[in-house]
CSV table of C-alpha atoms in Angstrom, one decimal:
chain,number,residue,atom,x,y,z
W,446,MET,CA,0.2,0.1,0.1
W,447,SER,CA,1.3,3.6,-0.7
W,448,GLU,CA,0.3,7.1,0.0
W,449,VAL,CA,0.8,10.0,-2.0
W,450,VAL,CA,3.1,12.0,-0.3
W,451,ASP,CA,3.3,16.1,-0.4
W,452,VAL,CA,7.1,16.8,-1.6
W,453,SER,CA,7.7,18.8,1.1
W,454,LYS,CA,7.6,15.9,3.4
W,455,VAL,CA,10.4,14.6,1.5
W,456,ALA,CA,12.3,17.7,0.5
W,457,GLU,CA,15.2,16.9,2.6
W,458,LEU,CA,15.8,13.6,0.7
W,459,ASP,CA,18.7,14.0,-1.9
W,460,TRP,CA,16.8,13.5,-5.0
W,461,ASP,CA,18.5,13.1,-8.4
W,462,LEU,CA,16.2,15.0,-10.5
W,463,PRO,CA,13.8,18.2,-9.7
W,464,ARG,CA,9.9,18.1,-9.2
W,465,PRO,CA,9.9,14.3,-8.3
W,466,PHE,CA,6.5,12.8,-8.0
W,467,VAL,CA,6.5,10.5,-4.6
W,468,ILE,CA,5.0,8.1,-3.1
W,469,GLU,CA,5.6,6.4,0.3
W,470,LEU,CA,5.9,2.7,0.7
W,471,ASP,CA,6.1,0.3,3.7
W,472,VAL,CA,8.1,-2.8,3.4
W,473,GLY,CA,5.8,-5.4,4.7
W,474,ASP,CA,6.0,-9.3,5.4
W,475,GLU,CA,5.2,-10.1,1.7
W,476,ALA,CA,7.9,-8.3,0.5
W,477,ILE,CA,10.5,-10.5,2.1
W,478,ASP,CA,12.5,-13.3,0.6
W,479,HIS,CA,14.4,-16.2,1.9
W,480,TYR,CA,17.5,-14.0,2.5
W,481,GLY,CA,15.5,-12.0,5.0
W,482,HIS,CA,15.4,-8.6,2.7
W,483,ALA,CA,13.0,-7.5,0.3
W,484,ASN,CA,12.9,-9.4,-2.8
W,485,ASN,CA,14.3,-7.8,-6.2
W,486,ALA,CA,10.9,-8.5,-7.6
W,487,GLU,CA,9.2,-6.4,-5.3
W,488,TYR,CA,11.5,-3.3,-6.4
W,489,LEU,CA,10.0,-3.8,-9.7
W,490,ARG,CA,6.5,-4.1,-8.5
W,491,TRP,CA,7.0,-0.7,-7.0
W,492,VAL,CA,8.3,0.9,-10.2
W,493,GLU,CA,5.2,-0.2,-11.7
W,494,GLN,CA,3.1,1.4,-8.7
W,495,ALA,CA,4.9,4.5,-8.8
W,496,SER,CA,4.1,4.8,-12.7
W,497,TRP,CA,0.7,4.2,-12.3
W,498,GLU,CA,0.2,6.5,-9.7
W,499,HIS,CA,2.1,9.2,-11.3
W,500,SER,CA,0.0,8.5,-14.4
W,501,ALA,CA,-3.1,9.1,-12.9
W,502,HIS,CA,-2.1,12.1,-11.2
W,503,LEU,CA,-1.3,13.3,-14.6
W,504,GLY,CA,-4.9,12.7,-15.5
W,505,LEU,CA,-4.2,9.4,-17.3
W,506,THR,CA,-6.0,6.4,-15.6
W,507,LEU,CA,-6.8,3.0,-16.7
W,508,ALA,CA,-10.2,4.1,-17.9
W,509,ASP,CA,-8.6,6.4,-20.0
W,510,TYR,CA,-6.1,4.2,-21.5
W,511,ARG,CA,-9.3,1.7,-22.1
W,512,GLU,CA,-11.1,4.5,-23.8
W,513,LEU,CA,-8.7,5.8,-25.9
W,514,ASP,CA,-7.9,2.1,-26.4
W,515,ARG,CA,-4.0,2.6,-25.8
W,516,ALA,CA,-1.4,1.7,-23.4
W,517,MET,CA,2.1,2.4,-22.3
W,518,ALA,CA,3.7,-1.3,-22.8
W,519,VAL,CA,7.1,-1.7,-20.8
W,520,HIS,CA,9.8,-1.8,-23.7
W,521,ARG,CA,12.7,-2.0,-21.5
W,522,HIS,CA,13.6,-1.9,-17.5
W,523,GLU,CA,16.7,-1.2,-16.2
W,524,LEU,CA,17.3,-1.5,-12.6
W,525,ASP,CA,20.3,-0.9,-10.6
W,526,TYR,CA,20.0,-2.4,-7.1
W,527,LEU,CA,22.1,-0.6,-4.7
W,528,ALA,CA,21.2,-1.5,-1.3
W,529,PRO,CA,18.6,-3.7,0.5
W,530,CYS,CA,15.8,-2.8,2.5
W,531,PHE,CA,13.8,-4.9,5.3
W,532,VAL,CA,10.5,-5.4,7.0
W,533,GLY,CA,8.9,-2.4,8.7
W,534,GLU,CA,10.9,0.3,6.7
W,535,ARG,CA,9.2,3.4,5.2
W,536,LEU,CA,10.5,4.1,1.9
W,537,ALA,CA,10.1,7.0,-0.5
W,538,MET,CA,9.8,6.1,-4.6
W,539,ALA,CA,10.4,9.1,-6.7
W,540,THR,CA,9.6,9.4,-10.5
W,541,TRP,CA,9.9,11.5,-13.3
W,542,VAL,CA,9.2,11.4,-17.1
W,543,ILE,CA,12.4,12.2,-18.6
W,544,GLU,CA,11.5,12.0,-22.1
W,545,CYS,CA,8.3,11.8,-24.4
W,546,ASP,CA,8.9,11.6,-28.1
W,547,GLY,CA,5.4,12.7,-29.0
W,548,ARG,CA,5.0,9.8,-31.3
W,549,LEU,CA,5.6,6.2,-30.0
W,550,THR,CA,7.6,6.3,-26.7
W,551,LEU,CA,8.2,7.6,-23.2
W,552,THR,CA,10.9,7.1,-20.6
W,553,ARG,CA,10.7,7.3,-16.8
W,554,ARG,CA,13.5,7.2,-14.0
W,555,PHE,CA,12.8,6.3,-10.6
W,556,GLN,CA,14.6,6.6,-7.3
W,557,LEU,CA,14.0,4.6,-3.9
W,558,GLN,CA,15.1,6.0,-0.8
W,559,ARG,CA,15.1,4.9,2.6
W,560,ILE,CA,13.5,7.8,4.7
W,561,ALA,CA,15.0,6.9,7.7
W,562,ASP,CA,18.7,7.6,6.6
W,563,GLY,CA,18.1,8.9,3.0
W,564,VAL,CA,20.1,5.8,1.7
W,565,THR,CA,19.4,5.4,-2.1
W,566,LEU,CA,18.3,1.8,-2.5
W,567,LEU,CA,17.2,1.6,-6.1
W,568,ARG,CA,17.8,3.9,-9.4
W,569,ALA,CA,15.8,2.5,-12.5
W,570,ARG,CA,14.8,3.6,-15.7
W,571,THR,CA,12.2,2.0,-18.1
W,572,ARG,CA,11.3,2.9,-21.6
W,573,TYR,CA,7.3,2.7,-22.7
W,574,ALA,CA,6.3,2.1,-26.4
W,575,CYS,CA,2.5,2.9,-27.2
W,576,ILE,CA,0.3,0.0,-28.1
W,577,ALA,CA,-3.5,-0.4,-29.3
W,578,LEU,CA,-5.0,-2.5,-26.2
W,579,SER,CA,-7.1,-4.1,-28.5
W,580,SER,CA,-4.4,-5.4,-31.1
W,581,GLY,CA,-1.2,-5.2,-28.9
W,582,ARG,CA,0.5,-3.5,-32.1
W,583,PRO,CA,2.4,-0.1,-31.8
W,584,ARG,CA,0.1,2.8,-32.1
W,585,ARG,CA,0.9,6.7,-32.1
W,586,LEU,CA,0.5,8.4,-28.9
W,587,PRO,CA,-2.8,10.3,-28.6
W,588,ASP,CA,-3.1,13.5,-28.1
W,589,ALA,CA,-4.2,13.1,-24.0
W,590,PHE,CA,-0.7,11.2,-23.7
W,591,VAL,CA,1.2,13.7,-25.7
W,592,LYS,CA,-0.4,16.3,-23.6
W,593,GLY,CA,-0.1,14.5,-20.2
W,594,TYR,CA,3.1,13.0,-20.2
W,595,GLY,CA,4.7,15.9,-22.5
W,596,ASP,CA,4.0,18.5,-19.9
W,597,ALA,CA,5.5,16.4,-17.2
W,598,VAL,CA,9.0,16.0,-19.0
W,599,VAL,CA,11.8,16.9,-16.5
W,600,THR,CA,15.0,17.7,-18.4
W,601,THR,CA,18.3,16.0,-17.6
W,602,ASP,CA,21.9,15.5,-18.9
W,603,ASP,CA,21.5,12.0,-20.0
């Protein structure tokens, strides 16, 4: 479960980019693997969760995707696992749209930090391609996606 957080609550955390969209996450028992820390697949689930919550915040919900017969399908995930997290810890996941080509693709970056000490646990990047939900085939970004995601782009040096 997550809670959308006012950026001022996590402003003291050292984010990689300006204007992060941030959610807070609690590490529950279900996230823990046989090594005693959160499983790597859980980090990916949190990436997906932050993406959906940010999209909804931008006015692009699953209902909108269905109405437009479009979706942003993952083309590539890159996850750098930097440190473990453990049950009971409170985390902050930030995401940014760093590229929207206005035609077919968009790219997000992510940063996961432990709130107690500000340690960055994960940095990730995901590239998406727009598809038609009805066929799964690549399709041009609809105007609503170009506007919503395009207006959210944060410029980076990479």
